C-alpha positions as a Python dict, from the first residue, in 0.01 Angstrom:
ca = {
    (1, 'M'): (0, 0, 0),
    (2, 'N'): (107, 132, -306),
    (3, 'L'): (-19, -49, -618),
    (4, 'V'): (174, 193, -858),
    (5, 'A'): (490, 110, -1059),
    (6, 'D'): (485, 406, -1285),
    (7, 'K'): (291, 683, -1427),
    (8, 'I'): (246, 950, -1712),
    (9, 'E'): (26, 1239, -1680),
    (10, 'L'): (-109, 1405, -1990),
    (11, 'T'): (-340, 1710, -2041),
    (12, 'H'): (-638, 1459, -2070),
    (13, 'S'): (-540, 1138, -1911),
    (14, 'T'): (-334, 975, -1644),
    (15, 'I'): (-197, 638, -1734),
    (16, 'I'): (-44, 398, -1452),
    (17, 'L'): (149, 91, -1476),
    (18, 'R'): (38, -118, -1182),
    (19, 'K'): (272, -336, -977),
    (20, 'D'): (53, -634, -1111),
    (21, 'G'): (149, -549, -1474),
    (22, 'M'): (-187, -405, -1583),
    (23, 'L'): (-213, -60, -1712),
    (24, 'E'): (-504, 193, -1596),
    (25, 'L'): (-619, 494, -1788),
    (26, 'H'): (-800, 738, -1624),
    (27, 'T'): (-975, 980, -1830),
    (28, 'H'): (-1003, 1337, -1708),
    (29, 'D'): (-1349, 1504, -1673),
    (30, 'N'): (-1539, 1710, -1921),
    (31, 'H'): (-1302, 1579, -2210),
    (32, 'L'): (-1380, 1513, -2585),
    (33, 'Y'): (-1136, 1236, -2689),
    (34, 'E'): (-999, 1296, -3032),
    (35, 'I'): (-778, 1069, -3235),
    (36, 'D'): (-474, 1251, -3141),
    (37, 'H'): (-546, 1204, -2760),
    (38, 'V'): (-596, 843, -2822),
    (39, 'K'): (-250, 834, -2993),
    (40, 'E'): (-73, 1007, -2682),
    (41, 'N'): (-244, 754, -2463),
    (42, 'V'): (-108, 458, -2698),
    (43, 'E'): (247, 603, -2697),
    (44, 'A'): (212, 620, -2308),
    (45, 'F'): (110, 250, -2267),
    (46, 'G'): (433, 177, -2497),
    (47, 'I'): (656, 365, -2300),
    (48, 'L'): (525, 216, -1950),
    (49, 'T'): (536, -134, -2089),
    (50, 'N'): (845, -100, -2288),
    (51, 'Q'): (670, -187, -2598),
    (52, 'K'): (529, -498, -2458),
    (53, 'G'): (177, -435, -2361),
    (54, 'A'): (-51, -526, -2087),
    (55, 'P'): (-431, -565, -2000),
    (56, 'V'): (-573, -220, -2003),
    (57, 'I'): (-868, -79, -1736),
    (58, 'I'): (-1009, 189, -1838),
    (59, 'I'): (-1178, 445, -1597),
    (60, 'G'): (-1405, 717, -1744),
    (61, 'G'): (-1426, 1065, -1598),
    (62, 'S'): (-1761, 1240, -1540),
    (63, 'H'): (-1877, 1403, -1893),
    (64, 'T'): (-1639, 1248, -2088),
    (65, 'S'): (-1682, 1113, -2444),
    (66, 'T'): (-1509, 1038, -2783),
    (67, 'T'): (-1547, 1144, -3130),
    (68, 'A'): (-1697, 872, -3382),
    (69, 'E'): (-1370, 905, -3555),
    (70, 'A'): (-1158, 860, -3239),
    (71, 'R'): (-1377, 545, -3140),
    (72, 'K'): (-1312, 397, -3463),
    (73, 'F'): (-924, 456, -3443),
    (74, 'M'): (-931, 299, -3075),
    (75, 'A'): (-1058, -9, -3220),
    (76, 'G'): (-816, -71, -3474),
    (77, 'A'): (-481, -256, -3492),
    (78, 'E'): (-264, 80, -3425),
    (79, 'S'): (-450, 169, -3108),
    (80, 'L'): (-432, -153, -2972),
    (81, 'K'): (-78, -262, -3046),
    (82, 'Y'): (-18, -235, -2651),
    (83, 'S'): (-359, -368, -2494),
    (84, 'W'): (-408, -722, -2467),
    (85, 'C'): (-768, -664, -2349),
    (86, 'E'): (-968, -343, -2238),
    (87, 'A'): (-1187, -367, -1912),
    (88, 'F'): (-1396, -16, -1912),
    (89, 'V'): (-1497, 62, -1573),
    (90, 'I'): (-1818, 314, -1605),
    (91, 'T'): (-2021, 515, -1357),
    (92, 'S'): (-2294, 632, -1582),
    (93, 'L'): (-2572, 532, -1842),
    (94, 'A'): (-2411, 766, -2080),
    (95, 'Q'): (-2093, 574, -2028),
    (96, 'K'): (-2261, 236, -2087),
    (97, 'I'): (-2416, 367, -2407),
    (98, 'L'): (-2092, 491, -2549),
    (99, 'I'): (-1888, 171, -2458),
    (100, 'S'): (-2161, -44, -2580),
    (101, 'V'): (-2181, 132, -2919),
    (102, 'Y'): (-1808, 87, -2923),
    (103, 'I'): (-1803, -265, -2866),
    (104, 'R'): (-2113, -326, -3116),
    (105, 'I'): (-2025, -109, -3391),
    (106, 'D'): (-1654, -54, -3379),
    (107, 'K'): (-1565, -415, -3278),
    (108, 'P'): (-1230, -363, -3106),
    (109, 'L'): (-962, -622, -3201),
    (110, 'V'): (-878, -726, -2844),
    (111, 'P'): (-1127, -872, -2581),
    (112, 'T'): (-1340, -596, -2430),
    (113, 'K'): (-1570, -585, -2146),
    (114, 'V'): (-1770, -330, -1938),
    (115, 'F'): (-1760, -337, -1568),
    (116, 'R'): (-1913, -117, -1258),
    (117, 'D'): (-1640, -224, -1034),
    (118, 'K'): (-1250, -161, -1088),
    (119, 'D'): (-1171, -485, -887),
    (120, 'A'): (-1394, -682, -1107),
    (121, 'A'): (-1231, -538, -1418),
    (122, 'A'): (-887, -623, -1286),
    (123, 'Y'): (-983, -976, -1182),
    (124, 'W'): (-1133, -1019, -1556),
    (125, 'C'): (-799, -891, -1671),
    (126, 'L'): (-607, -1123, -1517),
    (127, 'Q'): (-683, -1421, -1765),
    (128, 'Y'): (-479, -1185, -2009),
    (129, 'L'): (-203, -1132, -1803),
    (130, 'K'): (92, -1276, -2004),
    (131, 'K'): (400, -1421, -1813),
    (132, 'A'): (694, -1259, -1921),
}
């Protein structure tokens, strides 16, 4: 079964609009995300959702990180204008530490939670899936 409604490929990320209305952001391996990369992701979110927004599942690539400036930007209103919630799917201790810092220090403006399983992340996001 194909769960993808539409997708945008960037040099650092793949963003998928799922048929259930959620967005999946897959960060590429071995990449350091800076503010410009985050802005490109946000623009893609807007395009895929027709500027309406959606719950976002973020699946981190191996050995991927963000600058402190990018994390601060990610937590703010401009970056989260199309994100109803953020569910981070992690696969390593380093990712867990990075996302924990993001949540505790940068304090994103939308509900944000960490998961080890994509299905659990999607299930949590269901509560934020708005009926159009």
